[in-house]
Amino acid sequence: MTAKWQKYEEFNSNLLKKLGTRIVKKHHKGKRVDKLFSFSNKVNQNLIYLGEILVVGLFSFSTLIFGNGTSLANNTSLVYPVDEVSKVECRIKHWSELDADCKMKLPIIEGANFAKYGADPLYTNTYTVLFGGNYMSGWDMENGSHYGVDLASSKGTPLYAIADGKVFFAGQQAGYGNVVKIQFIYKGKMYFSTYGHMDQILVQTGQPLMKGQKIGMIGNSGTTMGGLGGNHVHFEINKGDFGRPIYPFGQCSEAKKSGIETINNGLCREQMFKYGQDPIAFLEDAKAKRPFDDHPREVPLPDNKTYGSTGVDTGSTLEHNVAPTVPSPAPSSPVISVPVQANQEKPQTSKLIIDTSALDNNGKAFFDEWSVDLTGDIASPIKKNQTRILTLTIKNKKTGQPFNGILQQPIILVASSTNVTIDPVAISLVKDGQVEIKVQGNQVGDTYTAINLGLNKVASLNLSVF
């Protein structure tokens, strides 16, 4: 039976890899961001993703032919999906490049007491969007429909299985990017844990897992909005009552074609609670520890130790330069500006042309005080499979001093197609007035890229791949 089961898992994994990749490529190519969410909604009307339909079908077939080869352990304890995270000022670097001073143990929202920690940047800069929050105010859990928690850290930060279980799905899915979904049982009840926007996946569909086993690394794949600096894991707890993870917006008539609009308007909250639950509350109810904690929980670092450990900026200096932390009011129609088609405007040759007409007063005030530009070669075509480095610069218009700190509203780069990959796509943390942006050519063709402050476009550029 073991040999047959192994052959089945190999067949299942290879088939999913081939079919899933084709599905993702087919439906991503040349699509707008909001079209991706629209596609996800349609696919998820009954079963969540085509790859997962295949999993469900083959899983049933294997049980019929081979017997119950998928019995899961009944977990009585859980761990968090992350053990350590990077400090906010270090997130522009890859995890592998960080020294010990740039890393810290994951801060724990003890007892899921969000009110207690909501004013502490150590927590709000780590857990950037909570369950029920939105992209305008990540900790406002009453007025959004974000169906997971966004946990920010550097690209390459290790991710771990929260329980003994089995990989239900590992691969690419629209919106999620690289995603792993783990089936597990906790106190006699089945659940799924979902890890979205991963950089690398280290497990395969059908693979058994042990609690605390490394499954991959944090990244910024798929369609992302949460997470300072872009890199984060979108982590969900999905109820197992339906035999598979259910995408809540696919079951909701109120859902808009853009998932971002749905989340920011707090639509489909009934479905959010029906098919999932607050991951932090779930883990805290289980008294979960960090994966490598063999001792009682540590007391988090004081606020003034959150920044400044690199010796470049002291905590007080960086905090002094941070933009105001009070979120600006949501626009009357909070829909992110997305590209419609390539070549809408002439290619930029030197400086960006900034248009602040669509911004609120806070956004306009920011551009009145700060000069924002994108330097590097933004005019000539990019060769396929090559990477070009651009630099976003922000300086004070009067003094010339570089911006240091966290932007009140993130700068977001939204491409019209997958001809190019942009990393990071969401920029919140700026150090010494600069952020390095990597643009990789994937497919031959033109890509129009909108540059947004928050949800509104302020500039654009055309990128061509040959």
Tab-separated table of C-alpha atoms in Angstrom:
chain	number	residue	atom	x	y	z
A	1	MET	CA	0.000	0.000	0.000
A	2	THR	CA	2.837	2.351	0.812
A	3	ALA	CA	4.368	2.075	-2.660
A	4	LYS	CA	0.987	2.651	-4.303
A	5	TRP	CA	0.331	5.641	-2.086
A	6	GLN	CA	3.719	7.132	-2.906
A	7	LYS	CA	3.059	6.671	-6.630
A	8	TYR	CA	-0.303	8.371	-6.223
A	9	GLU	CA	1.235	11.314	-4.371
A	10	GLU	CA	3.962	11.691	-7.016
A	11	PHE	CA	1.332	11.600	-9.764
A	12	ASN	CA	-0.883	14.049	-7.873
A	13	SER	CA	1.976	16.464	-7.218
A	14	ASN	CA	3.252	16.424	-10.809
A	15	LEU	CA	-0.235	16.792	-12.244
A	16	LEU	CA	-1.034	19.716	-9.969
A	17	LYS	CA	2.273	21.378	-10.755
A	18	LYS	CA	1.686	21.171	-14.502
A	19	LEU	CA	-2.018	21.936	-14.543
A	20	GLY	CA	-1.904	24.533	-11.764
A	21	THR	CA	0.916	26.461	-13.414
A	22	ARG	CA	-0.926	26.510	-16.720
A	23	ILE	CA	-4.104	27.708	-15.061
A	24	VAL	CA	-2.322	30.527	-13.241
A	25	LYS	CA	-0.363	31.620	-16.312
A	26	LYS	CA	-3.460	31.521	-18.486
A	27	HIS	CA	-5.537	33.654	-16.186
A	28	HIS	CA	-2.799	36.051	-15.056
A	29	LYS	CA	-1.429	37.007	-18.453
A	30	GLY	CA	-2.471	40.496	-19.447
A	31	LYS	CA	-5.122	40.751	-16.725
A	32	ARG	CA	-5.814	43.762	-14.554
A	33	VAL	CA	-5.501	43.357	-10.812
A	34	ASP	CA	-9.250	43.666	-10.304
A	35	LYS	CA	-9.808	41.103	-13.075
A	36	LEU	CA	-7.721	38.626	-11.109
A	37	PHE	CA	-10.072	38.991	-8.167
A	38	SER	CA	-13.035	38.717	-10.518
A	39	PHE	CA	-11.640	35.491	-11.939
A	40	SER	CA	-11.099	34.152	-8.420
A	41	ASN	CA	-14.698	34.946	-7.503
A	42	LYS	CA	-16.045	33.054	-10.499
A	43	VAL	CA	-13.890	30.003	-9.932
A	44	ASN	CA	-14.771	29.994	-6.243
A	45	GLN	CA	-18.537	29.981	-6.659
A	46	ASN	CA	-18.708	26.318	-5.672
A	47	LEU	CA	-15.180	24.963	-5.215
A	48	ILE	CA	-12.327	27.258	-4.378
A	49	TYR	CA	-9.635	26.664	-7.030
A	50	LEU	CA	-9.279	24.271	-9.926
A	51	GLY	CA	-6.142	22.766	-8.414
A	52	GLU	CA	-8.036	22.078	-5.215
A	53	ILE	CA	-10.959	20.524	-7.075
A	54	LEU	CA	-8.433	18.093	-8.446
A	55	VAL	CA	-7.116	17.455	-4.942
A	56	VAL	CA	-10.595	16.720	-3.606
A	57	GLY	CA	-11.372	14.376	-6.490
A	58	LEU	CA	-8.104	12.476	-6.312
A	59	PHE	CA	-8.265	12.360	-2.527
A	60	SER	CA	-11.644	10.634	-2.702
A	61	PHE	CA	-10.363	8.254	-5.380
A	62	SER	CA	-7.302	7.327	-3.328
A	63	THR	CA	-9.414	6.619	-0.255
A	64	LEU	CA	-11.643	4.321	-2.292
A	65	ILE	CA	-8.769	2.377	-3.891
A	66	PHE	CA	-6.044	2.413	-1.257
A	67	GLY	CA	-8.055	2.774	1.940
A	68	ASN	CA	-7.590	5.508	4.512
A	69	GLY	CA	-4.009	6.576	3.921
A	70	THR	CA	-4.629	10.126	5.143
A	71	SER	CA	-5.585	9.758	8.796
A	72	LEU	CA	-4.483	12.876	10.669
A	73	ALA	CA	-3.191	13.210	14.204
A	74	ASN	CA	-5.436	14.919	16.732
A	75	ASN	CA	-3.424	17.955	17.830
A	76	THR	CA	-3.833	19.210	21.381
A	77	SER	CA	-1.361	22.083	21.016
A	78	LEU	CA	-0.380	24.507	18.250
A	79	VAL	CA	2.455	26.877	17.366
A	80	TYR	CA	2.557	30.205	15.550
A	81	PRO	CA	3.447	30.188	11.816
A	82	VAL	CA	6.520	32.365	12.471
A	83	ASP	CA	9.196	32.165	15.155
A	84	GLU	CA	11.230	35.297	14.438
A	85	VAL	CA	10.585	38.428	12.365
A	86	SER	CA	12.824	41.224	11.148
A	87	LYS	CA	12.728	44.599	12.839
A	88	VAL	CA	10.954	47.216	10.799
A	89	GLU	CA	14.050	49.175	9.779
A	90	CYS	CA	15.727	45.997	8.499
A	91	ARG	CA	12.973	44.714	6.217
A	92	ILE	CA	14.518	46.110	3.062
A	93	LYS	CA	17.114	43.321	3.341
A	94	HIS	CA	16.674	39.594	2.696
A	95	TRP	CA	16.402	37.420	5.801
A	96	SER	CA	19.669	35.684	4.937
A	97	GLU	CA	21.490	39.039	5.063
A	98	LEU	CA	20.279	40.037	8.532
A	99	ASP	CA	22.454	39.874	11.611
A	100	ALA	CA	21.112	39.056	15.050
A	101	ASP	CA	20.444	42.711	15.898
A	102	CYS	CA	17.934	42.928	13.040
A	103	LYS	CA	15.862	39.939	14.210
A	104	MET	CA	13.444	39.572	17.081
A	105	LYS	CA	11.082	36.945	18.412
A	106	LEU	CA	7.557	37.275	17.039
A	107	PRO	CA	5.648	39.612	19.398
A	108	ILE	CA	2.532	37.891	20.732
A	109	ILE	CA	-0.849	39.629	21.045
A	110	GLU	CA	-1.537	37.892	24.337
A	111	GLY	CA	-5.132	36.828	24.839
A	112	ALA	CA	-6.003	38.383	21.459
A	113	ASN	CA	-6.342	41.652	23.393
A	114	PHE	CA	-6.092	43.931	20.372
A	115	ALA	CA	-7.096	47.059	22.300
A	116	LYS	CA	-4.105	46.604	24.602
A	117	TYR	CA	-1.551	46.509	21.781
A	118	GLY	CA	-3.233	48.669	19.129
A	119	ALA	CA	-1.172	51.788	19.876
A	120	ASP	CA	2.158	49.953	20.014
A	121	PRO	CA	4.156	50.150	16.737
A	122	LEU	CA	5.977	46.949	17.654
A	123	TYR	CA	2.688	45.135	17.062
A	124	THR	CA	1.018	47.278	14.403
A	125	ASN	CA	4.151	47.167	12.224
A	126	THR	CA	4.279	43.373	12.532
A	127	TYR	CA	0.585	42.475	12.303
A	128	THR	CA	-0.223	45.031	9.608
A	129	VAL	CA	-3.808	43.976	8.747
A	130	LEU	CA	-5.929	41.977	11.192
A	131	PHE	CA	-8.896	39.673	10.637
A	132	GLY	CA	-11.859	41.929	9.863
A	133	GLY	CA	-9.589	44.893	9.159
A	134	ASN	CA	-9.086	46.778	5.911
A	135	TYR	CA	-6.194	48.250	3.939
A	136	MET	CA	-6.899	51.798	5.111
A	137	SER	CA	-6.830	50.914	8.818
A	138	GLY	CA	-5.451	47.460	9.452
A	139	TRP	CA	-6.436	47.331	13.130
A	140	ASP	CA	-10.020	48.555	12.663
A	141	MET	CA	-11.598	45.106	12.929
A	142	GLU	CA	-15.202	46.298	12.800
A	143	ASN	CA	-15.313	47.911	9.357
A	144	GLY	CA	-13.376	45.632	7.005
A	145	SER	CA	-13.534	42.076	5.729
A	146	HIS	CA	-9.893	41.006	5.560
A	147	TYR	CA	-10.258	37.247	6.057
A	148	GLY	CA	-6.828	36.569	7.578
A	149	VAL	CA	-3.944	38.337	9.262
A	150	ASP	CA	-1.018	39.926	7.394
A	151	LEU	CA	2.250	39.362	9.221
A	152	ALA	CA	5.156	41.446	7.908
A	153	SER	CA	8.838	40.554	7.844
A	154	SER	CA	11.772	40.384	5.430
A	155	LYS	CA	11.654	38.268	2.303
A	156	GLY	CA	12.977	34.821	3.158
A	157	THR	CA	11.678	34.727	6.757
A	158	PRO	CA	10.980	31.045	7.599
A	159	LEU	CA	7.380	29.834	7.871
A	160	TYR	CA	6.317	26.791	9.884
A	161	ALA	CA	3.413	24.343	10.092
A	162	ILE	CA	1.238	25.257	13.059
A	163	ALA	CA	0.191	21.629	13.654
A	164	ASP	CA	0.779	18.029	12.658
A	165	GLY	CA	-1.139	17.602	9.435
A	166	LYS	CA	-1.007	17.148	5.687
A	167	VAL	CA	-0.408	19.549	2.793
A	168	PHE	CA	-3.806	20.002	1.145
A	169	PHE	CA	-2.403	22.249	-1.590
A	170	ALA	CA	0.986	23.726	-2.441
A	171	GLY	CA	1.483	25.829	-5.557
A	172	GLN	CA	0.269	29.001	-7.257
A	173	GLN	CA	-3.226	30.467	-7.064
A	174	ALA	CA	-4.653	33.742	-8.334
A	175	GLY	CA	-4.358	36.454	-5.704
A	176	TYR	CA	-2.480	34.269	-3.208
A	177	GLY	CA	0.585	33.821	-5.415
A	178	ASN	CA	2.691	31.018	-3.943
A	179	VAL	CA	0.466	29.425	-1.319
A	180	VAL	CA	0.462	26.424	1.029
A	181	LYS	CA	-2.737	25.112	2.630
A	182	ILE	CA	-2.415	22.577	5.436
A	183	GLN	CA	-5.179	20.263	6.639
A	184	PHE	CA	-5.051	19.448	10.353
A	185	ILE	CA	-7.195	18.356	13.283
A	186	TYR	CA	-7.256	20.277	16.549
A	187	LYS	CA	-9.153	18.843	19.512
A	188	GLY	CA	-11.157	16.554	17.266
A	189	LYS	CA	-12.160	19.185	14.703
A	190	MET	CA	-10.735	19.689	11.224
A	191	TYR	CA	-9.234	22.992	10.047
A	192	PHE	CA	-7.042	24.351	7.278
A	193	SER	CA	-4.214	26.854	7.704
A	194	THR	CA	-3.387	28.985	4.649
A	195	TYR	CA	-0.067	30.734	3.983
A	196	GLY	CA	-0.267	33.205	1.063
A	197	HIS	CA	2.224	35.393	-0.862
A	198	MET	CA	5.161	33.095	-0.106
A	199	ASP	CA	8.557	33.530	-1.755
A	200	GLN	CA	9.510	29.853	-1.813
A	201	ILE	CA	7.540	26.669	-1.120
A	202	LEU	CA	9.430	23.747	0.430
A	203	VAL	CA	6.611	21.174	0.582
A	204	GLN	CA	4.385	19.326	-1.886
A	205	THR	CA	0.688	18.579	-2.061
A	206	GLY	CA	-0.111	15.409	-0.129
A	207	GLN	CA	3.000	15.558	2.044
A	208	PRO	CA	2.565	14.779	5.771
A	209	LEU	CA	3.860	17.468	8.124
A	210	MET	CA	4.962	17.760	11.716
A	211	LYS	CA	4.179	20.733	13.922
A	212	GLY	CA	6.972	23.291	13.623
A	213	GLN	CA	8.240	21.902	10.309
A	214	LYS	CA	9.552	24.549	7.916
A	215	ILE	CA	7.263	24.814	4.875
A	216	GLY	CA	8.672	27.832	3.034
A	217	MET	CA	9.558	31.500	3.293
A	218	ILE	CA	7.769	34.846	3.424
A	219	GLY	CA	7.602	36.778	0.147
A	220	ASN	CA	5.435	39.114	-1.890
A	221	SER	CA	3.990	36.916	-4.632
A	222	GLY	CA	0.449	37.245	-5.954
A	223	THR	CA	-1.717	40.333	-5.482
A	224	THR	CA	-0.578	41.997	-2.259
A	225	MET	CA	-1.559	45.085	-0.278
A	226	GLY	CA	-0.687	44.352	3.355
A	227	GLY	CA	2.715	44.240	5.011
A	228	LEU	CA	5.217	47.066	5.434
A	229	GLY	CA	7.669	46.983	2.560
A	230	GLY	CA	5.495	44.464	0.737
A	231	ASN	CA	6.917	41.195	2.092
A	232	HIS	CA	4.502	39.406	4.414
A	233	VAL	CA	2.498	36.246	4.877
A	234	HIS	CA	-1.280	36.363	4.556
A	235	PHE	CA	-2.253	33.743	7.144
A	236	GLU	CA	-5.738	32.256	7.460
A	237	ILE	CA	-7.527	29.697	9.589
A	238	ASN	CA	-10.238	28.094	7.463
A	239	LYS	CA	-13.004	26.015	9.021
A	240	GLY	CA	-12.956	22.364	7.957
A	241	ASP	CA	-16.727	21.851	8.007
A	242	PHE	CA	-16.844	21.991	4.200
A	243	GLY	CA	-14.018	19.537	3.487
A	244	ARG	CA	-11.802	22.185	1.917
A	245	PRO	CA	-10.880	25.861	2.401
A	246	ILE	CA	-13.627	28.129	1.059
A	247	TYR	CA	-12.914	31.545	-0.484
A	248	PRO	CA	-15.534	33.692	1.322
A	249	PHE	CA	-16.059	36.303	-1.389
A	250	GLY	CA	-16.990	33.595	-3.892
A	251	GLN	CA	-20.060	32.850	-1.788
A	252	CYS	CA	-21.157	36.475	-1.382
A	253	SER	CA	-23.474	38.399	-3.709
A	254	GLU	CA	-22.166	41.715	-2.313
A	255	ALA	CA	-18.590	41.004	-3.406
A	256	LYS	CA	-17.133	43.491	-5.867
A	257	LYS	CA	-14.949	42.551	-8.819
A	258	SER	CA	-12.011	43.869	-6.805
A	259	GLY	CA	-11.271	42.010	-3.581
A	260	ILE	CA	-9.572	45.170	-2.320
A	261	GLU	CA	-12.802	47.132	-2.693
A	262	THR	CA	-14.752	44.370	-0.952
A	263	ILE	CA	-12.333	44.359	1.995
A	264	ASN	CA	-12.128	48.146	2.366
A	265	ASN	CA	-15.926	48.509	2.324
A	266	GLY	CA	-16.412	45.734	4.885
A	267	LEU	CA	-18.602	43.666	2.571
A	268	CYS	CA	-19.200	39.915	2.984
A	269	ARG	CA	-18.400	39.856	6.712
A	270	GLU	CA	-21.035	37.164	7.251
A	271	GLN	CA	-19.169	34.863	4.867
A	272	MET	CA	-15.837	35.852	6.435
A	273	PHE	CA	-17.029	34.478	9.789
A	274	LYS	CA	-18.862	31.512	8.253
A	275	TYR	CA	-15.861	30.044	6.438
A	276	GLY	CA	-12.969	31.280	8.569
A	277	GLN	CA	-12.018	32.662	11.944
A	278	ASP	CA	-9.587	35.086	13.494
A	279	PRO	CA	-6.162	33.379	13.353
A	280	ILE	CA	-4.814	35.297	16.360
A	281	ALA	CA	-7.828	34.487	18.540
A	282	PHE	CA	-7.637	30.855	17.388
A	283	LEU	CA	-3.943	30.521	18.281
A	284	GLU	CA	-4.300	32.397	21.555
A	285	ASP	CA	-7.248	30.227	22.572
A	286	ALA	CA	-4.920	27.261	22.010
A	287	LYS	CA	-2.190	29.000	24.055
A	288	ALA	CA	0.101	28.544	21.067
A	289	LYS	CA	3.824	29.161	21.435
A	290	ARG	CA	6.378	30.193	18.876
A	291	PRO	CA	7.795	27.174	17.001
A	292	PHE	CA	11.062	27.108	18.962
A	293	ASP	CA	9.808	28.235	22.359
A	294	ASP	CA	10.579	25.679	25.068
A	295	HIS	CA	9.957	28.202	27.795
A	296	PRO	CA	7.261	30.676	28.877
A	297	ARG	CA	6.537	33.550	26.544
A	298	GLU	CA	9.017	36.365	26.488
A	299	VAL	CA	8.127	39.939	27.335
A	300	PRO	CA	8.269	41.971	24.078
A	301	LEU	CA	10.933	44.634	23.691
A	302	PRO	CA	9.957	48.130	24.849
A	303	ASP	CA	8.699	50.491	22.158
A	304	ASN	CA	11.941	52.465	21.980
A	305	LYS	CA	13.869	49.285	21.119
A	306	THR	CA	11.692	48.575	18.080
A	307	TYR	CA	13.868	50.803	15.894
A	308	GLY	CA	17.475	51.804	15.707
A	309	SER	CA	19.346	48.587	16.413
A	310	THR	CA	21.543	48.912	13.332
A	311	GLY	CA	23.460	51.858	14.740
A	312	VAL	CA	22.465	54.057	11.794
A	313	ASP	CA	19.351	55.579	13.295
A	314	THR	CA	18.491	55.704	16.963
A	315	GLY	CA	14.923	54.923	17.866
A	316	SER	CA	14.158	58.526	18.787
A	317	THR	CA	15.616	59.876	15.525
A	318	LEU	CA	13.657	57.464	13.352
A	319	GLU	CA	10.436	57.977	15.265
A	320	HIS	CA	10.865	61.752	14.957
A	321	ASN	CA	10.993	61.425	11.170
A	322	VAL	CA	8.141	58.956	10.832
A	323	ALA	CA	5.102	60.296	9.007
A	324	PRO	CA	1.942	60.803	11.109
A	325	THR	CA	0.500	57.490	12.275
A	326	VAL	CA	-3.151	58.533	12.243
A	327	PRO	CA	-4.720	56.980	9.118
A	328	SER	CA	-6.297	59.350	6.657
A	329	PRO	CA	-10.041	59.088	6.032
A	330	ALA	CA	-11.065	56.512	3.474
A	331	PRO	CA	-12.030	58.010	0.115
A	332	SER	CA	-15.682	57.945	-0.817
A	333	SER	CA	-15.007	55.227	-3.383
A	334	PRO	CA	-12.020	53.258	-2.072
A	335	VAL	CA	-10.976	51.384	-5.189
A	336	ILE	CA	-7.297	51.112	-5.995
A	337	SER	CA	-6.243	52.770	-9.250
A	338	VAL	CA	-5.362	49.963	-11.637
A	339	PRO	CA	-3.914	50.025	-15.149
A	340	VAL	CA	-6.354	49.553	-18.000
A	341	GLN	CA	-3.959	48.941	-20.867
A	342	ALA	CA	-0.363	49.472	-21.872
A	343	ASN	CA	0.933	52.619	-23.545
A	344	GLN	CA	-1.610	54.952	-21.996
A	345	GLU	CA	1.046	57.623	-21.647
A	346	LYS	CA	4.405	58.370	-23.231
A	347	PRO	CA	7.345	56.617	-21.550
A	348	GLN	CA	9.096	58.616	-18.858
A	349	THR	CA	12.689	59.530	-19.675
A	350	SER	CA	13.921	61.251	-16.513
A	351	LYS	CA	11.609	62.377	-13.731
A	352	LEU	CA	8.168	61.158	-12.825
A	353	ILE	CA	5.287	63.494	-13.565
A	354	ILE	CA	3.348	63.697	-10.298
A	355	ASP	CA	-0.404	64.373	-10.356
A	356	THR	CA	-1.913	64.864	-6.884
A	357	SER	CA	-5.426	65.799	-8.005
A	358	ALA	CA	-6.934	62.480	-6.868
A	359	LEU	CA	-5.386	62.609	-3.381
A	360	ASP	CA	-6.984	63.616	-0.105
A	361	ASN	CA	-5.613	66.543	1.913
A	362	ASN	CA	-3.078	64.379	3.746
A	363	GLY	CA	-1.732	63.000	0.482
A	364	LYS	CA	-1.437	66.452	-1.076
A	365	ALA	CA	0.298	67.764	2.037
A	366	PHE	CA	2.840	64.964	1.766
A	367	PHE	CA	3.772	65.904	-1.804
A	368	ASP	CA	3.875	69.586	-0.861
A	369	GLU	CA	6.610	68.751	1.647
A	370	TRP	CA	8.437	65.877	-0.037
A	371	SER	CA	9.939	65.377	-3.497
A	372	VAL	CA	9.356	61.861	-4.870
A	373	ASP	CA	11.213	60.494	-7.889
A	374	LEU	CA	12.164	57.211	-9.506
A	375	THR	CA	15.752	57.094	-10.743
A	376	GLY	CA	17.389	54.598	-13.049
A	377	ASP	CA	16.672	53.544	-16.612
A	378	ILE	CA	12.886	53.708	-16.912
A	379	ALA	CA	12.802	54.402	-20.645
A	380	SER	CA	14.692	51.670	-22.513
A	381	PRO	CA	13.291	48.118	-22.901
A	382	ILE	CA	14.223	45.371	-20.444
A	383	LYS	CA	15.644	42.125	-21.783
A	384	LYS	CA	13.630	39.008	-20.967
A	385	ASN	CA	14.861	37.193	-17.821
A	386	GLN	CA	17.012	40.147	-16.810
A	387	THR	CA	16.574	42.350	-13.738
A	388	ARG	CA	16.848	46.128	-13.668
A	389	ILE	CA	17.343	48.147	-10.493
A	390	LEU	CA	15.378	51.367	-10.007
A	391	THR	CA	15.551	53.610	-6.958
A	392	LEU	CA	12.635	55.432	-5.383
A	393	THR	CA	13.922	58.606	-3.720
A	394	ILE	CA	12.083	60.836	-1.248
A	395	LYS	CA	13.665	64.101	-0.066
A	396	ASN	CA	12.425	67.167	1.758
A	397	LYS	CA	11.814	69.949	-0.773
A	398	LYS	CA	13.152	72.703	1.498
A	399	THR	CA	16.088	71.084	3.280
A	400	GLY	CA	17.019	68.250	0.934
A	401	GLN	CA	17.011	65.876	3.901
A	402	PRO	CA	16.103	62.262	3.063
A	403	PHE	CA	12.875	60.764	4.380
A	404	ASN	CA	13.378	58.232	7.173
A	405	GLY	CA	10.467	56.264	8.563
A	406	ILE	CA	7.086	54.869	7.672
A	407	LEU	CA	4.815	56.482	5.105
A	408	GLN	CA	1.337	57.337	6.296
A	409	GLN	CA	-0.018	55.810	3.090
A	410	PRO	CA	2.036	53.228	1.165
A	411	ILE	CA	3.366	53.825	-2.328
A	412	ILE	CA	2.080	50.958	-4.468
A	413	LEU	CA	3.197	49.914	-7.956
A	414	VAL	CA	0.474	48.085	-9.883
A	415	ALA	CA	1.404	46.492	-13.221
A	416	SER	CA	-1.133	45.741	-15.949
A	417	SER	CA	0.321	42.319	-16.778
A	418	THR	CA	2.807	39.694	-15.665
A	419	ASN	CA	5.259	40.688	-18.401
A	420	VAL	CA	7.292	42.148	-15.539
A	421	THR	CA	7.724	41.347	-11.864
A	422	ILE	CA	8.134	44.318	-9.521
A	423	ASP	CA	9.597	43.864	-6.048
A	424	PRO	CA	8.501	45.362	-3.731
A	425	VAL	CA	5.076	46.397	-4.985
A	426	ALA	CA	4.078	48.096	-1.721
A	427	ILE	CA	6.467	50.529	-0.031
A	428	SER	CA	5.853	51.794	3.485
A	429	LEU	CA	9.293	51.821	5.077
A	430	VAL	CA	11.840	54.280	3.653
A	431	LYS	CA	15.375	54.507	5.014
A	432	ASP	CA	17.838	57.265	4.113
A	433	GLY	CA	15.386	58.529	1.510
A	434	GLN	CA	15.738	55.528	-0.804
A	435	VAL	CA	14.088	52.213	-1.637
A	436	GLU	CA	15.574	49.831	-4.191
A	437	ILE	CA	13.046	48.393	-6.647
A	438	LYS	CA	13.805	45.336	-8.758
A	439	VAL	CA	12.058	44.980	-12.120
A	440	GLN	CA	12.423	41.631	-13.877
A	441	GLY	CA	11.397	40.979	-17.468
A	442	ASN	CA	9.252	37.837	-17.703
A	443	GLN	CA	7.501	37.903	-21.083
A	444	VAL	CA	7.936	39.928	-24.249
A	445	GLY	CA	5.497	42.830	-24.425
A	446	ASP	CA	4.509	46.158	-22.887
A	447	THR	CA	3.319	46.743	-19.337
A	448	TYR	CA	1.667	49.898	-18.037
A	449	THR	CA	2.391	50.497	-14.345
A	450	ALA	CA	0.365	52.786	-12.108
A	451	ILE	CA	2.190	54.356	-9.162
A	452	ASN	CA	-0.289	54.951	-6.349
A	453	LEU	CA	-0.194	56.702	-3.017
A	454	GLY	CA	-2.554	54.535	-1.023
A	455	LEU	CA	-5.456	53.824	-3.354
A	456	ASN	CA	-5.015	56.681	-5.830
A	457	LYS	CA	-2.701	57.018	-8.820
A	458	VAL	CA	-0.140	59.813	-8.712
A	459	ALA	CA	2.176	58.770	-11.564
A	460	SER	CA	2.762	56.048	-14.140
A	461	LEU	CA	5.359	54.574	-16.443
A	462	ASN	CA	5.528	52.138	-19.340
A	463	LEU	CA	7.876	49.170	-19.200
A	464	SER	CA	8.699	47.109	-22.277
A	465	VAL	CA	10.270	43.634	-22.377
A	466	PHE	CA	12.087	42.313	-25.463
